[in-house]
PDB file of C-alpha atoms in Angstrom:
ATOM      1  CA  MET Q   1      73.269 185.150  45.131  1.00  0.00           C
ATOM      2  CA  ASN Q   2      72.919 182.284  47.438  1.00  0.00           C
ATOM      3  CA  LYS Q   3      69.981 183.519  49.652  1.00  0.00           C
ATOM      4  CA  GLU Q   4      69.865 180.212  51.561  1.00  0.00           C
ATOM      5  CA  LYS Q   5      73.372 180.563  52.616  1.00  0.00           C
ATOM      6  CA  ILE Q   6      72.829 184.127  53.776  1.00  0.00           C
ATOM      7  CA  LYS Q   7      69.682 183.014  56.001  1.00  0.00           C
ATOM      8  CA  GLN Q   8      71.754 180.371  57.538  1.00  0.00           C
ATOM      9  CA  SER Q   9      74.668 182.690  58.132  1.00  0.00           C
ATOM     10  CA  PHE Q  10      72.451 185.410  59.580  1.00  0.00           C
ATOM     11  CA  GLY Q  11      70.848 182.754  61.884  1.00  0.00           C
ATOM     12  CA  ASN Q  12      74.370 182.020  63.043  1.00  0.00           C
ATOM     13  CA  ILE Q  13      74.915 185.705  63.744  1.00  0.00           C
ATOM     14  CA  LEU Q  14      71.754 186.015  65.756  1.00  0.00           C
ATOM     15  CA  GLN Q  15      72.972 183.085  67.838  1.00  0.00           C
ATOM     16  CA  ALA Q  16      76.459 184.513  68.216  1.00  0.00           C
ATOM     17  CA  ILE Q  17      75.089 187.793  69.789  1.00  0.00           C
ATOM     18  CA  ASN Q  18      73.068 185.633  72.198  1.00  0.00           C
ATOM     19  CA  GLU Q  19      69.796 186.181  70.493  1.00  0.00           C
ATOM     20  CA  ASP Q  20      67.112 183.549  70.023  1.00  0.00           C
ATOM     21  CA  PRO Q  21      66.463 183.247  66.248  1.00  0.00           C
ATOM     22  CA  THR Q  22      63.156 181.366  66.908  1.00  0.00           C
ATOM     23  CA  ARG Q  23      61.499 184.183  69.020  1.00  0.00           C
ATOM     24  CA  ASP Q  24      58.726 186.236  67.656  1.00  0.00           C
ATOM     25  CA  GLY Q  25      60.188 189.198  65.777  1.00  0.00           C
ATOM     26  CA  LEU Q  26      63.370 187.299  64.555  1.00  0.00           C
ATOM     27  CA  GLN Q  27      61.900 184.159  63.085  1.00  0.00           C
ATOM     28  CA  ASP Q  28      61.783 185.688  59.535  1.00  0.00           C
ATOM     29  CA  THR Q  29      64.704 188.134  60.028  1.00  0.00           C
ATOM     30  CA  PRO Q  30      67.223 185.834  58.144  1.00  0.00           C
ATOM     31  CA  LYS Q  31      64.754 185.515  55.187  1.00  0.00           C
ATOM     32  CA  ARG Q  32      64.337 189.370  55.242  1.00  0.00           C
ATOM     33  CA  ILE Q  33      68.124 189.788  55.425  1.00  0.00           C
ATOM     34  CA  ALA Q  34      68.612 187.591  52.328  1.00  0.00           C
ATOM     35  CA  ASP Q  35      66.053 189.398  50.361  1.00  0.00           C
ATOM     36  CA  LEU Q  36      67.565 192.811  51.516  1.00  0.00           C
ATOM     37  CA  TYR Q  37      71.055 191.692  50.505  1.00  0.00           C
ATOM     38  CA  GLN Q  38      69.745 190.584  47.155  1.00  0.00           C
ATOM     39  CA  GLU Q  39      68.547 194.102  46.498  1.00  0.00           C
ATOM     40  CA  LEU Q  40      71.446 196.006  48.069  1.00  0.00           C
ATOM     41  CA  PHE Q  41      73.940 194.035  46.351  1.00  0.00           C
ATOM     42  CA  ALA Q  42      72.303 193.821  42.860  1.00  0.00           C
ATOM     43  CA  GLY Q  43      75.272 195.436  41.106  1.00  0.00           C
ATOM     44  CA  VAL Q  44      77.814 192.919  41.898  1.00  0.00           C
ATOM     45  CA  GLY Q  45      79.413 191.312  38.767  1.00  0.00           C
ATOM     46  CA  LYS Q  46      77.452 193.632  36.414  1.00  0.00           C
ATOM     47  CA  ASP Q  47      79.293 195.959  33.934  1.00  0.00           C
ATOM     48  CA  PRO Q  48      77.860 199.657  34.114  1.00  0.00           C
ATOM     49  CA  LYS Q  49      79.113 200.435  30.562  1.00  0.00           C
ATOM     50  CA  GLU Q  50      76.423 198.049  29.239  1.00  0.00           C
ATOM     51  CA  LEU Q  51      73.817 200.654  30.400  1.00  0.00           C
ATOM     52  CA  LEU Q  52      75.510 203.321  28.082  1.00  0.00           C
ATOM     53  CA  ASP Q  53      74.837 201.505  24.750  1.00  0.00           C
ATOM     54  CA  GLY Q  54      71.878 203.934  23.868  1.00  0.00           C
ATOM     55  CA  SER Q  55      74.101 206.946  23.153  1.00  0.00           C
ATOM     56  CA  PHE Q  56      73.139 209.165  20.198  1.00  0.00           C
ATOM     57  CA  GLU Q  57      75.097 211.778  18.077  1.00  0.00           C
ATOM     58  CA  LEU Q  58      73.730 215.270  18.356  1.00  0.00           C
ATOM     59  CA  GLY Q  59      76.853 217.157  17.652  1.00  0.00           C
ATOM     60  CA  HIS Q  60      76.756 218.745  21.170  1.00  0.00           C
ATOM     61  CA  ARG Q  61      80.182 219.743  22.434  1.00  0.00           C
ATOM     62  CA  GLU Q  62      79.398 221.587  25.646  1.00  0.00           C
ATOM     63  CA  LEU Q  63      79.196 220.600  29.272  1.00  0.00           C
ATOM     64  CA  ILE Q  64      76.450 218.456  30.467  1.00  0.00           C
ATOM     65  CA  ILE Q  65      75.691 218.067  34.272  1.00  0.00           C
ATOM     66  CA  LEU Q  66      73.456 215.908  36.061  1.00  0.00           C
ATOM     67  CA  LYS Q  67      73.612 216.674  39.862  1.00  0.00           C
ATOM     68  CA  ASN Q  68      71.938 215.595  43.146  1.00  0.00           C
ATOM     69  CA  ILE Q  69      71.728 211.966  42.204  1.00  0.00           C
ATOM     70  CA  GLN Q  70      70.686 210.372  45.463  1.00  0.00           C
ATOM     71  CA  PHE Q  71      72.228 206.974  46.274  1.00  0.00           C
ATOM     72  CA  PHE Q  72      72.699 204.428  49.082  1.00  0.00           C
ATOM     73  CA  SER Q  73      75.435 201.980  49.401  1.00  0.00           C
ATOM     74  CA  MET Q  74      77.040 199.697  51.667  1.00  0.00           C
ATOM     75  CA  CYS Q  75      80.559 200.202  53.235  1.00  0.00           C
ATOM     76  CA  GLU Q  76      82.608 197.207  52.499  1.00  0.00           C
ATOM     77  CA  HIS Q  77      84.518 197.593  55.858  1.00  0.00           C
ATOM     78  CA  HIS Q  78      81.608 197.411  58.300  1.00  0.00           C
ATOM     79  CA  PHE Q  79      78.571 196.548  56.172  1.00  0.00           C
ATOM     80  CA  LEU Q  80      76.915 199.787  57.374  1.00  0.00           C
ATOM     81  CA  PRO Q  81      75.295 202.119  54.873  1.00  0.00           C
ATOM     82  CA  PHE Q  82      76.572 205.324  53.479  1.00  0.00           C
ATOM     83  CA  PHE Q  83      74.466 207.576  51.354  1.00  0.00           C
ATOM     84  CA  GLY Q  84      74.387 211.019  49.741  1.00  0.00           C
ATOM     85  CA  MET Q  85      74.548 212.729  46.364  1.00  0.00           C
ATOM     86  CA  VAL Q  86      76.459 212.104  43.187  1.00  0.00           C
ATOM     87  CA  HIS Q  87      77.156 215.019  40.680  1.00  0.00           C
ATOM     88  CA  ILE Q  88      78.380 213.962  37.150  1.00  0.00           C
ATOM     89  CA  GLY Q  89      79.407 216.229  34.373  1.00  0.00           C
ATOM     90  CA  TYR Q  90      80.840 215.413  30.925  1.00  0.00           C
ATOM     91  CA  ILE Q  91      81.879 217.104  27.706  1.00  0.00           C
ATOM     92  CA  PRO Q  92      80.967 214.925  24.712  1.00  0.00           C
ATOM     93  CA  GLY Q  93      83.821 213.751  22.436  1.00  0.00           C
ATOM     94  CA  LYS Q  94      84.377 215.068  18.962  1.00  0.00           C
ATOM     95  CA  ASP Q  95      81.512 213.034  17.570  1.00  0.00           C
ATOM     96  CA  GLY Q  96      79.132 214.894  20.078  1.00  0.00           C
ATOM     97  CA  ARG Q  97      77.663 211.754  21.328  1.00  0.00           C
ATOM     98  CA  VAL Q  98      75.414 212.066  24.375  1.00  0.00           C
ATOM     99  CA  VAL Q  99      73.480 209.506  26.381  1.00  0.00           C
ATOM    100  CA  GLY Q 100      70.038 209.841  27.810  1.00  0.00           C
ATOM    101  CA  ILE Q 101      70.420 211.515  31.432  1.00  0.00           C
ATOM    102  CA  SER Q 102      68.679 208.656  33.089  1.00  0.00           C
ATOM    103  CA  LYS Q 103      71.598 206.385  32.002  1.00  0.00           C
ATOM    104  CA  LEU Q 104      73.909 208.395  34.061  1.00  0.00           C
ATOM    105  CA  ALA Q 105      71.740 207.808  37.185  1.00  0.00           C
ATOM    106  CA  GLU Q 106      71.445 204.084  36.260  1.00  0.00           C
ATOM    107  CA  VAL Q 107      75.237 203.759  36.319  1.00  0.00           C
ATOM    108  CA  VAL Q 108      75.381 205.385  39.749  1.00  0.00           C
ATOM    109  CA  ASN Q 109      72.667 203.075  41.085  1.00  0.00           C
ATOM    110  CA  LEU Q 110      74.423 200.015  39.651  1.00  0.00           C
ATOM    111  CA  ILE Q 111      77.737 200.755  41.116  1.00  0.00           C
ATOM    112  CA  ALA Q 112      76.278 201.833  44.458  1.00  0.00           C
ATOM    113  CA  HIS Q 113      74.618 198.536  44.739  1.00  0.00           C
ATOM    114  CA  ARG Q 114      77.906 196.690  45.707  1.00  0.00           C
ATOM    115  CA  PRO Q 115      79.952 196.417  48.787  1.00  0.00           C
ATOM    116  CA  GLN Q 116      81.843 199.695  48.357  1.00  0.00           C
ATOM    117  CA  ILE Q 117      83.981 202.458  49.535  1.00  0.00           C
ATOM    118  CA  GLN Q 118      83.311 206.027  48.366  1.00  0.00           C
ATOM    119  CA  GLU Q 119      86.626 206.553  46.674  1.00  0.00           C
ATOM    120  CA  ARG Q 120      86.407 203.509  44.483  1.00  0.00           C
ATOM    121  CA  MET Q 121      82.622 204.457  43.672  1.00  0.00           C
ATOM    122  CA  ALA Q 122      83.725 207.706  42.328  1.00  0.00           C
ATOM    123  CA  THR Q 123      86.495 206.074  40.342  1.00  0.00           C
ATOM    124  CA  GLU Q 124      84.265 203.344  38.945  1.00  0.00           C
ATOM    125  CA  ILE Q 125      81.523 205.804  37.950  1.00  0.00           C
ATOM    126  CA  ALA Q 126      84.198 208.069  36.110  1.00  0.00           C
ATOM    127  CA  ASP Q 127      85.853 205.093  34.418  1.00  0.00           C
ATOM    128  CA  ALA Q 128      82.510 203.575  33.251  1.00  0.00           C
ATOM    129  CA  LEU Q 129      81.410 206.821  31.721  1.00  0.00           C
ATOM    130  CA  TYR Q 130      84.794 207.675  30.276  1.00  0.00           C
ATOM    131  CA  GLU Q 131      85.225 204.297  28.657  1.00  0.00           C
ATOM    132  CA  GLY Q 132      81.603 203.775  27.733  1.00  0.00           C
ATOM    133  CA  LEU Q 133      80.850 207.211  26.299  1.00  0.00           C
ATOM    134  CA  LYS Q 134      84.379 208.200  25.023  1.00  0.00           C
ATOM    135  CA  PRO Q 135      83.709 211.820  25.966  1.00  0.00           C
ATOM    136  CA  ASP Q 136      86.264 214.557  25.971  1.00  0.00           C
ATOM    137  CA  SER Q 137      85.949 214.845  29.782  1.00  0.00           C
ATOM    138  CA  VAL Q 138      84.191 213.423  32.853  1.00  0.00           C
ATOM    139  CA  GLY Q 139      83.855 214.581  36.246  1.00  0.00           C
ATOM    140  CA  VAL Q 140      82.326 212.762  39.236  1.00  0.00           C
ATOM    141  CA  VAL Q 141      81.760 214.360  42.804  1.00  0.00           C
ATOM    142  CA  ILE Q 142      80.346 212.407  45.661  1.00  0.00           C
ATOM    143  CA  GLU Q 143      79.176 213.784  48.981  1.00  0.00           C
ATOM    144  CA  ALA Q 144      78.181 211.210  51.384  1.00  0.00           C
ATOM    145  CA  GLU Q 145      77.500 210.426  55.101  1.00  0.00           C
ATOM    146  CA  HIS Q 146      78.695 207.107  56.351  1.00  0.00           C
ATOM    147  CA  MET Q 147      76.933 205.258  59.181  1.00  0.00           C
ATOM    148  CA  CYS Q 148      80.081 203.512  60.151  1.00  0.00           C
ATOM    149  CA  MET Q 149      81.256 206.815  61.345  1.00  0.00           C
ATOM    150  CA  SER Q 150      77.910 208.080  62.664  1.00  0.00           C
ATOM    151  CA  MET Q 151      76.738 205.015  64.461  1.00  0.00           C
ATOM    152  CA  ARG Q 152      80.111 203.559  65.845  1.00  0.00           C
ATOM    153  CA  GLY Q 153      83.567 204.542  66.370  1.00  0.00           C
ATOM    154  CA  ILE Q 154      84.012 208.417  66.593  1.00  0.00           C
ATOM    155  CA  LYS Q 155      80.069 208.763  66.332  1.00  0.00           C
ATOM    156  CA  LYS Q 156      80.044 212.063  64.330  1.00  0.00           C
ATOM    157  CA  LEU Q 157      76.541 212.499  62.885  1.00  0.00           C
ATOM    158  CA  GLY Q 158      76.287 214.618  59.850  1.00  0.00           C
ATOM    159  CA  ALA Q 159      80.006 214.538  58.813  1.00  0.00           C
ATOM    160  CA  LYS Q 160      80.240 214.254  55.179  1.00  0.00           C
ATOM    161  CA  VAL Q 161      83.056 212.951  52.898  1.00  0.00           C
ATOM    162  CA  ILE Q 162      83.551 214.422  49.530  1.00  0.00           C
ATOM    163  CA  THR Q 163      85.483 212.642  46.748  1.00  0.00           C
ATOM    164  CA  SER Q 164      86.067 213.339  43.134  1.00  0.00           C
ATOM    165  CA  ALA Q 165      87.297 211.509  40.091  1.00  0.00           C
ATOM    166  CA  LEU Q 166      88.209 213.445  36.933  1.00  0.00           C
ATOM    167  CA  ARG Q 167      89.027 212.188  33.623  1.00  0.00           C
ATOM    168  CA  GLY Q 168      90.100 213.862  30.197  1.00  0.00           C
ATOM    169  CA  ARG Q 169      90.384 217.578  30.022  1.00  0.00           C
ATOM    170  CA  PHE Q 170      88.986 218.017  33.451  1.00  0.00           C
ATOM    171  CA  ARG Q 171      92.355 216.808  34.760  1.00  0.00           C
ATOM    172  CA  THR Q 172      94.432 219.234  32.698  1.00  0.00           C
ATOM    173  CA  ASP Q 173      92.369 222.178  31.855  1.00  0.00           C
ATOM    174  CA  ILE Q 174      91.729 224.318  34.981  1.00  0.00           C
ATOM    175  CA  ALA Q 175      89.010 226.525  33.446  1.00  0.00           C
ATOM    176  CA  SER Q 176      86.951 223.350  32.313  1.00  0.00           C
ATOM    177  CA  ARG Q 177      87.350 221.915  35.741  1.00  0.00           C
ATOM    178  CA  GLN Q 178      86.463 225.157  37.503  1.00  0.00           C
ATOM    179  CA  GLU Q 179      83.376 225.562  35.242  1.00  0.00           C
ATOM    180  CA  PHE Q 180      82.142 221.974  36.252  1.00  0.00           C
ATOM    181  CA  MET Q 181      82.934 222.533  39.952  1.00  0.00           C
ATOM    182  CA  SER Q 182      81.136 225.893  40.126  1.00  0.00           C
ATOM    183  CA  LEU Q 183      78.079 224.650  38.387  1.00  0.00           C
ATOM    184  CA  ILE Q 184      77.665 221.752  40.734  1.00  0.00           C
ATOM    185  CA  GLU Q 185      78.069 223.976  43.762  1.00  0.00           C
ATOM    186  CA  LYS Q 186      75.412 226.656  42.737  1.00  0.00           C
ATOM    187  CA  HIS Q 187      71.893 226.089  44.030  1.00  0.00           C
TER     188      HIS Q 187
END
């Protein structure tokens, strides 16, 4: 990441909105923005499947769910935040391989730390888990509030977008899909 270029560019943005980038309060803002962007976009160019290398065989063949994984991401259309919860469920493959549950949250975190849209985020999480773990099924549901809709445009605070991505048996077996969906909706 070229932090110097970000600093220069943000200084230009301040001037473009008729602000004085040298005034108190704004002098260090371009540097703070560059530091912020380095953190917010740390997932750019990284492969989330690499986080799944530590799987182990347990012979477990039942549904595993991790829900309420909080995330923050940046909308690629307006560069404003969107945030919410990700719910993940998977049924291990024939070998019964599972992964440490923190790895699921790490995949979410890495993918969220990119300029993103929610629909692609759900797809990328599901694909990374499906390709990386080789499970029977993967389901991802994301509920999020988008500041680009709350702060500007229609200005609807609290409106949430819900997206899902299903792989494997969750796509074809209604009973398995319903079990996953009903368990993430409880509590």
